[in-house]
Tab-separated table of C-alpha atoms in Angstrom:
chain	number	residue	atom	x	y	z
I	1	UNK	CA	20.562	29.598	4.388
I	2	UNK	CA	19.640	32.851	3.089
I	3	UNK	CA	15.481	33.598	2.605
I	4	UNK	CA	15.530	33.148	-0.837
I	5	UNK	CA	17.571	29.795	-0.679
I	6	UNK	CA	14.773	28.267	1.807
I	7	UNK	CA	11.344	29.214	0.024
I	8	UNK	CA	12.897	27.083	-3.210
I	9	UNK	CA	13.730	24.659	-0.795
I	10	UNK	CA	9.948	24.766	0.339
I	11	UNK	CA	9.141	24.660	-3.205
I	12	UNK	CA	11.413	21.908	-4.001
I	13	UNK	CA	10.178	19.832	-1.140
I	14	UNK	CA	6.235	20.689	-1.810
I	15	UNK	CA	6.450	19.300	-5.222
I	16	UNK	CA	8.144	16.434	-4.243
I	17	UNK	CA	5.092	15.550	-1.858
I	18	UNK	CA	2.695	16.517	-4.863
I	19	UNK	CA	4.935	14.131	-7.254
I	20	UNK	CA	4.586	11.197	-4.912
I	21	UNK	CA	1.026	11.865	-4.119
I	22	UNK	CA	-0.176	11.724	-7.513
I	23	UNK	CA	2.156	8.824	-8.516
I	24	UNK	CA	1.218	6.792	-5.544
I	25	UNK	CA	-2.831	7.962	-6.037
I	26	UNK	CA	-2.698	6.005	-9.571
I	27	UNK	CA	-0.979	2.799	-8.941
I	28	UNK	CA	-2.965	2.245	-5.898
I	29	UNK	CA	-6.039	3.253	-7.564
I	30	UNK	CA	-4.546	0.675	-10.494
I	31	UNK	CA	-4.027	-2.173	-7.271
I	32	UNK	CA	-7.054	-1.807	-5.724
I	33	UNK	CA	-9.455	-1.905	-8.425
I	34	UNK	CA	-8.009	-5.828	-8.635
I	35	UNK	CA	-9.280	-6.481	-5.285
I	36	UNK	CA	-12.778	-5.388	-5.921
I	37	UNK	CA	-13.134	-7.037	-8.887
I	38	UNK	CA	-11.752	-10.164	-7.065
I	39	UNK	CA	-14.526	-9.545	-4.483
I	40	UNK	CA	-17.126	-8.843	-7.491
I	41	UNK	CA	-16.722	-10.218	-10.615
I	42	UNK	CA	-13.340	-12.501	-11.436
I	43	UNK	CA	-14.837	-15.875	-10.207
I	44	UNK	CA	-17.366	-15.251	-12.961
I	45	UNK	CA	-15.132	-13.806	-15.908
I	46	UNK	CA	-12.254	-16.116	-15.174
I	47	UNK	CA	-13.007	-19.012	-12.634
I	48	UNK	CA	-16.917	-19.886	-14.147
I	49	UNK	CA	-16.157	-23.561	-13.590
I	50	UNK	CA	-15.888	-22.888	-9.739
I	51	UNK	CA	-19.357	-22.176	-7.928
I	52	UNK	CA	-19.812	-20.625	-5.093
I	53	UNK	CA	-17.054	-19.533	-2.011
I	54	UNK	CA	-14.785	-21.673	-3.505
I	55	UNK	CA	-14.645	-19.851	-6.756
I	56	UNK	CA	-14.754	-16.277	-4.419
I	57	UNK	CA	-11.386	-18.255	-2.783
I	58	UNK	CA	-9.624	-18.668	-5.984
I	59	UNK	CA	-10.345	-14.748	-6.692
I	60	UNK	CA	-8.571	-14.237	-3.903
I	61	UNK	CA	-5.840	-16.484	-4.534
I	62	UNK	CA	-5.413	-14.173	-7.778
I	63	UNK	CA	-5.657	-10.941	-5.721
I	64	UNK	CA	-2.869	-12.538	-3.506
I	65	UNK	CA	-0.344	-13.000	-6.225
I	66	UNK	CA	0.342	-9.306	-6.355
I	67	UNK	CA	1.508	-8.876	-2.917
I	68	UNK	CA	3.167	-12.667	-3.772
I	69	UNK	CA	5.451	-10.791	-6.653
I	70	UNK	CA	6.012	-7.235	-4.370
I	71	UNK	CA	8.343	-8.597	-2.807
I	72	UNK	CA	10.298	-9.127	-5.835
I	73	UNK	CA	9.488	-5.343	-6.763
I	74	UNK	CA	11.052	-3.953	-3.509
I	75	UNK	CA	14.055	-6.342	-3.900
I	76	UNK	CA	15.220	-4.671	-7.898
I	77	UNK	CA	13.684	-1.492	-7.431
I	78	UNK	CA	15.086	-1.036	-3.845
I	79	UNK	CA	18.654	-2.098	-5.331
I	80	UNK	CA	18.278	0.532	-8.306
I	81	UNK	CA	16.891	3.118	-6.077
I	82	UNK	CA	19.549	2.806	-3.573
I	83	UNK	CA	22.364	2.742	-6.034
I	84	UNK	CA	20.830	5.263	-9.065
I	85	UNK	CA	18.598	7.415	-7.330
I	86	UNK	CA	14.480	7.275	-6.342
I	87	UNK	CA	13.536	9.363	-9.283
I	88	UNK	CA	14.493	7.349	-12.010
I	89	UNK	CA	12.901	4.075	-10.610
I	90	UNK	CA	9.531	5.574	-9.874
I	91	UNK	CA	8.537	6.562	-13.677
I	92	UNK	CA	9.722	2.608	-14.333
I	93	UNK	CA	7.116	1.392	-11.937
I	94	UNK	CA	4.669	3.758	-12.688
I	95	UNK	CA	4.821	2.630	-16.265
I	96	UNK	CA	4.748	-1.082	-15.269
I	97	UNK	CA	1.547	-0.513	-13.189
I	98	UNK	CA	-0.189	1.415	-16.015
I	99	UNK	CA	0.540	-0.841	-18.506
I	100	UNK	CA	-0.604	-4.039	-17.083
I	101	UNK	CA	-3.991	-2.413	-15.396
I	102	UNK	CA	-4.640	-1.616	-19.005
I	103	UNK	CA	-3.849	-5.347	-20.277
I	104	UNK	CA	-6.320	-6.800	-17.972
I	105	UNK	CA	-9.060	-4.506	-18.609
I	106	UNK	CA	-8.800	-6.325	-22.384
I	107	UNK	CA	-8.261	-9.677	-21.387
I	108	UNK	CA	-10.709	-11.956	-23.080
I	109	UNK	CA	-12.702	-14.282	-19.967
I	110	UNK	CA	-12.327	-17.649	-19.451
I	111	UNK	CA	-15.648	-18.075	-21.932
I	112	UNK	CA	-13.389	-16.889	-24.550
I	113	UNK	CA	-9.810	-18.388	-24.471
I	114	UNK	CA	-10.303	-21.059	-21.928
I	115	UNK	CA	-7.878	-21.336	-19.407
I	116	UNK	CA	-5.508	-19.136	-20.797
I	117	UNK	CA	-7.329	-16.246	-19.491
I	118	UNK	CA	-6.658	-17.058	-15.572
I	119	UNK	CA	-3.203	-18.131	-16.270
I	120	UNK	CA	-2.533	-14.401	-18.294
I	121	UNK	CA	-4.755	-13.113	-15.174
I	122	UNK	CA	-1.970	-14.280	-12.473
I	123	UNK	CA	0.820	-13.469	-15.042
I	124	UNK	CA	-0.140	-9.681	-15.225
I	125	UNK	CA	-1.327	-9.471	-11.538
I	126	UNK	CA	2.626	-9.990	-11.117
I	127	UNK	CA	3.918	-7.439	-13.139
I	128	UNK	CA	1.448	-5.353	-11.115
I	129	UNK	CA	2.636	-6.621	-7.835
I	130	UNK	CA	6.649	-5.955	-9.083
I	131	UNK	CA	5.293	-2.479	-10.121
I	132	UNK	CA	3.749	-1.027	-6.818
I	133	UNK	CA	6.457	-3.507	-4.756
I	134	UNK	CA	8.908	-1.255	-6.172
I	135	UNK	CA	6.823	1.726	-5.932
I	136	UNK	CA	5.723	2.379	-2.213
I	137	UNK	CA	9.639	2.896	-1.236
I	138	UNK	CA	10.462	5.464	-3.889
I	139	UNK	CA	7.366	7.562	-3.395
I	140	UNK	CA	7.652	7.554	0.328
I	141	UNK	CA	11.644	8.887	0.175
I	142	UNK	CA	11.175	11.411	-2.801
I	143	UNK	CA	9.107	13.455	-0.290
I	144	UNK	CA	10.189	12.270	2.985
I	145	UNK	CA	14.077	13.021	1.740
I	146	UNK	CA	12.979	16.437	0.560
I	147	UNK	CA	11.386	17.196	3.784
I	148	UNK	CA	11.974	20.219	6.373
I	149	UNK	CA	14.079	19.101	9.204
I	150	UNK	CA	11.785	17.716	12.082
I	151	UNK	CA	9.019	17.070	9.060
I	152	UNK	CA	9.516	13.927	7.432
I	153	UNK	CA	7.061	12.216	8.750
I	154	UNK	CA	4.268	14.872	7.648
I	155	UNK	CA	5.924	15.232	4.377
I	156	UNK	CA	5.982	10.590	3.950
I	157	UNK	CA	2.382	11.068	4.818
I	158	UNK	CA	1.919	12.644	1.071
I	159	UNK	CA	2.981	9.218	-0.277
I	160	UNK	CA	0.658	7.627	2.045
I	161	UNK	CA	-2.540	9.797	1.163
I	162	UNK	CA	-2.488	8.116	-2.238
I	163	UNK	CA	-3.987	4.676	-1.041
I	164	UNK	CA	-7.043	6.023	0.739
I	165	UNK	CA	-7.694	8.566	-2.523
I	166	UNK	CA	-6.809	5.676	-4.990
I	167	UNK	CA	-9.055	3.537	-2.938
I	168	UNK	CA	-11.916	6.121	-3.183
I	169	UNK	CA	-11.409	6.692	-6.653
I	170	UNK	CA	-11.391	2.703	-7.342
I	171	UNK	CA	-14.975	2.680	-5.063
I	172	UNK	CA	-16.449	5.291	-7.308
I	173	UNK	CA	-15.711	3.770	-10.280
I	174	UNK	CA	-16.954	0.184	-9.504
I	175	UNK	CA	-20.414	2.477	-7.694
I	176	UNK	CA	-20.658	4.216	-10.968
I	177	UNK	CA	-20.055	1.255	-13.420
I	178	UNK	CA	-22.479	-1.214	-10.852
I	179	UNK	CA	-25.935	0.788	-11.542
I	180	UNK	CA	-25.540	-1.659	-15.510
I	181	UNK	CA	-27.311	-3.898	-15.366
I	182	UNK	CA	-25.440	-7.300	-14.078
I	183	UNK	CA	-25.159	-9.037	-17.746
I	184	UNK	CA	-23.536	-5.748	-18.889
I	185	UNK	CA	-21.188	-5.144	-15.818
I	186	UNK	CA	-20.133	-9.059	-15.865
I	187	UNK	CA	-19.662	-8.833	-19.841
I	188	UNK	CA	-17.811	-5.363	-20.618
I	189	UNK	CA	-18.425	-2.906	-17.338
I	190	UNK	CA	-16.000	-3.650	-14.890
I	191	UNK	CA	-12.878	-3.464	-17.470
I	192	UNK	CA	-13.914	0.417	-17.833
I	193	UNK	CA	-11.660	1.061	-14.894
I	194	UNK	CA	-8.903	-0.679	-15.978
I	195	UNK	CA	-9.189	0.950	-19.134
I	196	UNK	CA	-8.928	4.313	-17.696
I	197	UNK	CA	-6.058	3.833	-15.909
I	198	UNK	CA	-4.109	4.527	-19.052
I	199	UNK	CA	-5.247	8.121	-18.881
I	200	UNK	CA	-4.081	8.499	-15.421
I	201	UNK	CA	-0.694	7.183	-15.732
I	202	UNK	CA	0.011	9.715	-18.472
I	203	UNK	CA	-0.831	12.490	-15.811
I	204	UNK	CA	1.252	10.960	-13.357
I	205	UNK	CA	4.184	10.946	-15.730
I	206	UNK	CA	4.236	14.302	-16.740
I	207	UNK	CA	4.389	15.318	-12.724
I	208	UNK	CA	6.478	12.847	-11.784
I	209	UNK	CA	9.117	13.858	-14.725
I	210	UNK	CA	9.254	17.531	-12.856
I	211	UNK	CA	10.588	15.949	-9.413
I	212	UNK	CA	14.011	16.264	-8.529
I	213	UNK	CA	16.210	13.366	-6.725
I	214	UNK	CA	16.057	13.122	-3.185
I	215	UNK	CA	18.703	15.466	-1.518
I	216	UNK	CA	19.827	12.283	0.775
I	217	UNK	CA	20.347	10.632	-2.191
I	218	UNK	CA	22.001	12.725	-4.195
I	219	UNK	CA	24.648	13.266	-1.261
I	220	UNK	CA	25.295	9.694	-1.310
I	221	UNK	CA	26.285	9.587	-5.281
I	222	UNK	CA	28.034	12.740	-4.661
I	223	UNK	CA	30.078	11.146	-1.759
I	224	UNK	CA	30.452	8.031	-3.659
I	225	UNK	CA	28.875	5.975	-0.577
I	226	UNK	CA	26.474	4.191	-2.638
I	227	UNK	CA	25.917	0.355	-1.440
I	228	UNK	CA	27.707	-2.216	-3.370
I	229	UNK	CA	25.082	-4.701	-2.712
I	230	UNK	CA	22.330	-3.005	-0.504
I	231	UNK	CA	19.955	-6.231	-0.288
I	232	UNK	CA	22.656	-8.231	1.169
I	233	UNK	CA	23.864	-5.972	3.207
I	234	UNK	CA	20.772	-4.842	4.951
I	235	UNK	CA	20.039	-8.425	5.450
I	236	UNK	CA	23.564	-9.215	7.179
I	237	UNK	CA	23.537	-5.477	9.057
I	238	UNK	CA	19.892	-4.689	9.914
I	239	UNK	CA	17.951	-8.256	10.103
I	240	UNK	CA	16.080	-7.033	13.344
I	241	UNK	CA	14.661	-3.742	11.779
I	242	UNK	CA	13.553	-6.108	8.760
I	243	UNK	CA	11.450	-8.321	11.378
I	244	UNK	CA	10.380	-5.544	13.681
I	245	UNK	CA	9.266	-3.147	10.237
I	246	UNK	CA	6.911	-6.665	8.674
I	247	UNK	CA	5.322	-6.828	12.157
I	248	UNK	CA	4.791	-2.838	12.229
I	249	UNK	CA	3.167	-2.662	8.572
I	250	UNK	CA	0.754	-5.490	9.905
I	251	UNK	CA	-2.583	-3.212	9.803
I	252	UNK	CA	-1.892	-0.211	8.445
I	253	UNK	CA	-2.036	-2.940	5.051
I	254	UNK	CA	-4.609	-5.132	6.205
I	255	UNK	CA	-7.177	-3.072	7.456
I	256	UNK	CA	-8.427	-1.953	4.149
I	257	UNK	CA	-8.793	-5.078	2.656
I	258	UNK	CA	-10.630	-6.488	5.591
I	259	UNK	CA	-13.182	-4.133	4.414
I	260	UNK	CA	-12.869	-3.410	0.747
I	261	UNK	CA	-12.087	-7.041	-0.192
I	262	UNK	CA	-12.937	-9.893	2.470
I	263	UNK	CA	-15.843	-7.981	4.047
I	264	UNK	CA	-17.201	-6.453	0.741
I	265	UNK	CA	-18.000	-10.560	-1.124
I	266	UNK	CA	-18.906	-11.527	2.800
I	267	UNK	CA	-21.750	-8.797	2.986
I	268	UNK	CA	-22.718	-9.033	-0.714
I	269	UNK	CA	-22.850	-13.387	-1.070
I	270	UNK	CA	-23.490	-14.315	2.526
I	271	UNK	CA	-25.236	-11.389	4.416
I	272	UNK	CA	-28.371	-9.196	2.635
I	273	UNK	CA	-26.262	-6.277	1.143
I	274	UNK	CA	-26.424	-5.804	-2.210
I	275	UNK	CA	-23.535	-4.793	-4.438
I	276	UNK	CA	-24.655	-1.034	-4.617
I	277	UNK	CA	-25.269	-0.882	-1.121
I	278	UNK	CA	-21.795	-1.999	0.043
I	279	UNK	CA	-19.709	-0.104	-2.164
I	280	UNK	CA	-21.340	3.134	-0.845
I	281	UNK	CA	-20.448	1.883	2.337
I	282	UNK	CA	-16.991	1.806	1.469
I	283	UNK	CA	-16.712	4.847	-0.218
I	284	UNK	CA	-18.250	6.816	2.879
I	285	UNK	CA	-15.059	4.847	5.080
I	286	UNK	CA	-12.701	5.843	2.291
I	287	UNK	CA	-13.609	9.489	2.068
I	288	UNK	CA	-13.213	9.345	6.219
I	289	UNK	CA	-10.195	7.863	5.651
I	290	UNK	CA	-9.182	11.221	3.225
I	291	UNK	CA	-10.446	13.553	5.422
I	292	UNK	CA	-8.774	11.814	8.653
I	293	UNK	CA	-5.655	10.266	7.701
I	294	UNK	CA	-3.304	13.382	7.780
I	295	UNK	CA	-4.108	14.468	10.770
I	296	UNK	CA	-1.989	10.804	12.318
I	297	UNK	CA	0.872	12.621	10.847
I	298	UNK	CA	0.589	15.970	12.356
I	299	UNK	CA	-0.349	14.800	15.540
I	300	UNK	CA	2.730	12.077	15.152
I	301	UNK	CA	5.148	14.933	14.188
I	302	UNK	CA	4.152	17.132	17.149
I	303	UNK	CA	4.054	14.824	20.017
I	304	UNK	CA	6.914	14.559	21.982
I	305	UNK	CA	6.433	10.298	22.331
I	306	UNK	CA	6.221	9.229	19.220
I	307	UNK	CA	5.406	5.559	21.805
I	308	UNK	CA	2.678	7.778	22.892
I	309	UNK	CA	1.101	8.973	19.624
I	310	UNK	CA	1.650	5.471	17.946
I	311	UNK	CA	-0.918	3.955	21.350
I	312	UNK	CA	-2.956	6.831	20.935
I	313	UNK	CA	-3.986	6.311	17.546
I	314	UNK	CA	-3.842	1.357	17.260
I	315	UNK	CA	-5.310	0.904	20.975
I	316	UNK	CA	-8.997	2.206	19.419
I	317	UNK	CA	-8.879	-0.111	16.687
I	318	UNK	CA	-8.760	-3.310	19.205
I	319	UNK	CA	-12.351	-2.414	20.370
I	320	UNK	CA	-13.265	-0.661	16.373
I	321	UNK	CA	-12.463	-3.857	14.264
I	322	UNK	CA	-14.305	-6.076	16.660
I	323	UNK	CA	-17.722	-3.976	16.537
I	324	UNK	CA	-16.991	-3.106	12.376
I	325	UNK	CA	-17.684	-7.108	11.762
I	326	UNK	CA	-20.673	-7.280	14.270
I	327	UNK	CA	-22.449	-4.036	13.135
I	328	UNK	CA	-21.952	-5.420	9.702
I	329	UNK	CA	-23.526	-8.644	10.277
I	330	UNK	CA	-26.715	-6.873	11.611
I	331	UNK	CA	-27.414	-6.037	8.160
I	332	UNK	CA	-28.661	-2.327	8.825
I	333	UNK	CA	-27.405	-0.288	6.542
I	334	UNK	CA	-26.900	2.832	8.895
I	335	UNK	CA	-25.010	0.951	11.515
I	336	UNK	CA	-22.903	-1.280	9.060
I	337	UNK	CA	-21.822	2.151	7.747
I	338	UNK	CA	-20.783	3.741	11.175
I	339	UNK	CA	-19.312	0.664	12.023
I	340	UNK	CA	-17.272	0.711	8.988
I	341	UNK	CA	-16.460	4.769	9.275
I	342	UNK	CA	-15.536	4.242	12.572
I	343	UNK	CA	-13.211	1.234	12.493
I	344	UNK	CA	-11.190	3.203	9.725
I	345	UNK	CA	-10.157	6.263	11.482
I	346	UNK	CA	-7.691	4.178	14.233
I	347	UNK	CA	-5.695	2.620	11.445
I	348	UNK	CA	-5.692	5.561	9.105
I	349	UNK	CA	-3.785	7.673	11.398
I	350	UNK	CA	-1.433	5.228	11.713
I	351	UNK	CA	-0.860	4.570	8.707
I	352	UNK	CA	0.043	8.586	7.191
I	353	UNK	CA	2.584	8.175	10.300
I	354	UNK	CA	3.742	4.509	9.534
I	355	UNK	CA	6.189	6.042	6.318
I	356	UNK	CA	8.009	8.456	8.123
I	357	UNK	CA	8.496	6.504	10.877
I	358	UNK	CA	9.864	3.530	9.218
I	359	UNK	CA	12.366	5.188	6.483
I	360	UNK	CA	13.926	7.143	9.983
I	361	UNK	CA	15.099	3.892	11.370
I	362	UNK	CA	17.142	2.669	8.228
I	363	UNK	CA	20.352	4.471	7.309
I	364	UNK	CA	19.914	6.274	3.828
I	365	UNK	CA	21.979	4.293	1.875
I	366	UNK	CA	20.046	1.595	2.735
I	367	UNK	CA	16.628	2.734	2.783
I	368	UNK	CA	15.108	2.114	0.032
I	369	UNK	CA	15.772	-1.752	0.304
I	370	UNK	CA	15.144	-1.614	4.238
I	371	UNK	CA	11.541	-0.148	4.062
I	372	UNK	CA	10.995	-1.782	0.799
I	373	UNK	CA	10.982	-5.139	2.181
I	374	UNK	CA	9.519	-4.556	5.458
I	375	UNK	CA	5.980	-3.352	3.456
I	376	UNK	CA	5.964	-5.608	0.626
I	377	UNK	CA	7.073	-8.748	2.611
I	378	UNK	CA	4.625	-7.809	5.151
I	379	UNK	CA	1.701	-7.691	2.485
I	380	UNK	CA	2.616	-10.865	1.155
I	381	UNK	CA	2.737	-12.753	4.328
I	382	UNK	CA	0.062	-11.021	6.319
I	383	UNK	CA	-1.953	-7.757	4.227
I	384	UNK	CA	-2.385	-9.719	0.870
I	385	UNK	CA	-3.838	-13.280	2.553
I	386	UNK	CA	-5.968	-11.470	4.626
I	387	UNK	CA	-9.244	-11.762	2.203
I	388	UNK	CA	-7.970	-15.604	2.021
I	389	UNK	CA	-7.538	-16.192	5.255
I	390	UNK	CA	-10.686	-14.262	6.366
I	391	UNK	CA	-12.738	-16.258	3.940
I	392	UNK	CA	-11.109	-19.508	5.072
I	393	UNK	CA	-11.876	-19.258	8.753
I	394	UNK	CA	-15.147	-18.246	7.641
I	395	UNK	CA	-15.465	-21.001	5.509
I	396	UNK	CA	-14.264	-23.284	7.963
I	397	UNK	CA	-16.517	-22.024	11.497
I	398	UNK	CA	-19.761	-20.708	9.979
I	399	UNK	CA	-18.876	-17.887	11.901
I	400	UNK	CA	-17.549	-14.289	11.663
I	401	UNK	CA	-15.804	-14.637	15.222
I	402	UNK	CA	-12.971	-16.291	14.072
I	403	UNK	CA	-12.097	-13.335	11.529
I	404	UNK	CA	-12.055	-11.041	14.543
I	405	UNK	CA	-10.111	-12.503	15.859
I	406	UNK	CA	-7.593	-12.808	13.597
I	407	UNK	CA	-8.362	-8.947	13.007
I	408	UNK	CA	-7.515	-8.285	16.705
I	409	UNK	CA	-4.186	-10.115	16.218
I	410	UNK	CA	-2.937	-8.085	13.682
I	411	UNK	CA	-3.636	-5.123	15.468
I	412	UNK	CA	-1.569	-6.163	18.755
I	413	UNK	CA	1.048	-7.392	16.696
I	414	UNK	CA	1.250	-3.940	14.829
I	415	UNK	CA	1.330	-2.084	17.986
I	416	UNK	CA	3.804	-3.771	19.866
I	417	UNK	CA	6.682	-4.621	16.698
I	418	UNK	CA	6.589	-0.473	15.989
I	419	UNK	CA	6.641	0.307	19.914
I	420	UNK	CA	10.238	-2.053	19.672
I	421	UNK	CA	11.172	-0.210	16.258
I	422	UNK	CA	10.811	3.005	17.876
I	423	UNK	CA	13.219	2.106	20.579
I	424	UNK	CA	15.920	1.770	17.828
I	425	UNK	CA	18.240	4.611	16.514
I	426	UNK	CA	16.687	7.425	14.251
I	427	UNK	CA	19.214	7.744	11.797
I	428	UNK	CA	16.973	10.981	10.341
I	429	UNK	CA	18.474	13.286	13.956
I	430	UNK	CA	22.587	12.570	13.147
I	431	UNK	CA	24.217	14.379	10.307
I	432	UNK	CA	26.457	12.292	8.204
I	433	UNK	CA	23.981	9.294	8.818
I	434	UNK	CA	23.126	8.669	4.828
I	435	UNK	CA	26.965	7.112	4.397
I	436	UNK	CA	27.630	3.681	5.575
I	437	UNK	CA	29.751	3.236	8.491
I	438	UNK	CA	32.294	0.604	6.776
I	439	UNK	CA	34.272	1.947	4.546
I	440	UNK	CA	35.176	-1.371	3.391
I	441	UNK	CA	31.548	-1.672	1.696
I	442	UNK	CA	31.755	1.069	-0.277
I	443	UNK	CA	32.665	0.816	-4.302
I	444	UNK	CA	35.069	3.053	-5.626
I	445	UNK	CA	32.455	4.656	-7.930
I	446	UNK	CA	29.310	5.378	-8.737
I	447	UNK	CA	27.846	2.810	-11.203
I	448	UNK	CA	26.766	3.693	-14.809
């Protein structure tokens, strides 16, 4: 490759990263707003009629439903983006996600319309949940696929840096919008961020719109290997790197809404925080989480074990989540917030690695599908019931142990399904690995 050949190549591959980092920064900023209004303000707006936890619960129910319908998003955008390229499905969910963050923030309460307004509630909460289900894949291979040899893992982690900057950005909106007073930020204020989200998805377009496909993928139109049916087939080929990928997501989901969601309505309804207070200790762990998170990729990328690196960076977190919920129940401000800075770095590292690390062990053709439904099915099952779950055994023992211990779980069962998937082949260090190895699978052309 001659000199000038490689710096557009670097150039190609750097906005690529910046296209997925920006897309990826608004619909998680658009997903995440949900769950803190969950934790603030929906059992009032839409669930009045229900006092109390119970009507916190049902929030939560809601906030579930979007990882209920992602799913669903991984399943048709996975199938698209495996058969007509990553580009074109990312400004379709992009658009999806805009659109319905924008609905809700003008959807009349349950004051209004009655009980028509939760029912449209859940409804659009799906369309978000297909939206960012379909999402996560594409924005993780558009840079990871464009990526130096040796770097996709540092260049998936761009993808990945948009959850802890949309979550900021979601924090500081909900801080700026909770100094009204609370008639005005029950009535009108918290639908400001939703209504801004329209603004942000027109960015996101116009960046996204400059990205080129994926070079993996374009090889595999060009070479007419494209998967007939990928979804079937990477059920029937791969059903052990499905399993071992939903386990491996585990925390790297969950984490955040331990904090931004379950622990944000238990310090602000059943511990002396107020609503202020805890939101600035969030945004303090999310702009941690900004500052830390890339370095998980660079050190995952330059150690020789990536075994190693992946025990480095979960086997803090067993000791970290414990002490977050204990430090929080003390009430101090100062040592919630440590406790709460502290407990996010473990996980955050993982998870700028957790991309790159995944897409490697599915081959191309398939990969959009593969890693697709290992995340999404993995935050319905286990990152999107956290908040429930959390608030149930709460609910249920009076106490906070029982939470963390279910918090502990997840973070065993993280580390030991990705120390299994890393024992399986990296399809990202064999040439000729993005076409399928049946022949008999393959169509006999691309399809319109």
């Amino acid at each position: 490759m001659t000199a000038s050949a490689a710096r557009e190549q670097n150039r190609t591959a750097k906005r690529a990263g910046l296209g997925a980092f920006i897309g990826s920064t608004i619909e998680w900023f658009d997903f995440y707003i949900y769950g803190t209004a969950a934790a603030l303000v929906f059992d009032d707006v839409f669930f009045p009629q229900l006092e109390g936890p119970v009507g916190t619960l049902v929030a939560f129910a809601t906030f579930w439903v979007g990882f209920l319908a992602r799913p669903i998003g991984g399943i048709i955008f996975g199938h698209f983006g495996d058969r007509l390229g990553r580009k074109k499905t990312l400004v379709i969910t992009l658009l999806m996600m805009g659109i319905s963050t924008t609905l809700i923030g003008v959807l009349p309460g349950y004051a209004t319309i009655g009980v028509a307004a939760p029912i449209l509630l859940v409804f659009i909460r799906m369309v978000q949940g297909i939206g960012l289900g379909g999402e996560w894949g594409g924005s993780v291979l558009i840079a990871s696929e464009h990526a130096p040899k040796g770097k996709s893992i540092l260049y998936g982690a761009f993808a990945q840096q948009g959850s802890p900057v949309g979550n900021t950005l979601s924090t500081i909106s909900f801080l700026a919008i909770s100094q009204l007073p609370n008639e005005a930020f029950v009535s009108w204020g918290w639908r400001v961020p939703f209504l801004a989200s329209a603004v942000l998805v027109f960015v996101g377009l116009l960046v996204r719109m400059k990205v080129t496909e994926s070079p993996a993928m374009a090889d595999i139109i060009k070479t007419k290997s494209v998967s007939k049916m990928p979804l079937t087939e990477i059920l029937r080929s791969h059903p052990g790197l499905i399993a071992l990928g939903i386990g491996a997501c585990t925390i790297g989901l969950s984490a955040t809404y331990f904090k931004s969601t379950f622990a944000l309505s238990w310090a602000t309804t059943s511990l002396d925080f107020t609503r202020n207070s805890f939101l600035t200790i969030l945004l303090v762990a999310n702009i941690t989480q900004v500052i830390v998170q890339p370095f998980g990729a660079v050190l995952a990328t330059r150690m020789k074990s990536l075994s190693r690196a992946v025990c480095i960076m979960l086997l803090p977190e067993v000791v970290l989540m414990p002490l977050m919920f204990v430090l929080i129940s003390t009430e101090n401000y100062g040592l919630a917030m440590a406790g709460v800075a502290v407990a996010t770095i473990p996980h955050c590292l993982y998870y700028a690695a957790l991309a790159g690390m995944l897409a490697s062990r599915f081959p191309a053709h398939l990969r959009y599908t593969g890693i697709s439904l290992c995340y999404q099915l993995c935050g319905t099952l286990l990152g999107g019931t956290t908040p429930i779950i959390g608030q149930f055994l709460l609910n249920r023992s009076g106490s906070i142990a029982a939470v963390i211990v279910y918090a502990v779980f997840q973070v065993l069962l993280t580390l030991g399904c990705m120390l299994l998937l890393l024992r399986r082949r990296n399809y990202d260090e064999q040439a000729g690995d993005a076409q399928p190895r049946q022949p008999r699978r393959q169509p006999a052309a691309v399809p319109a």
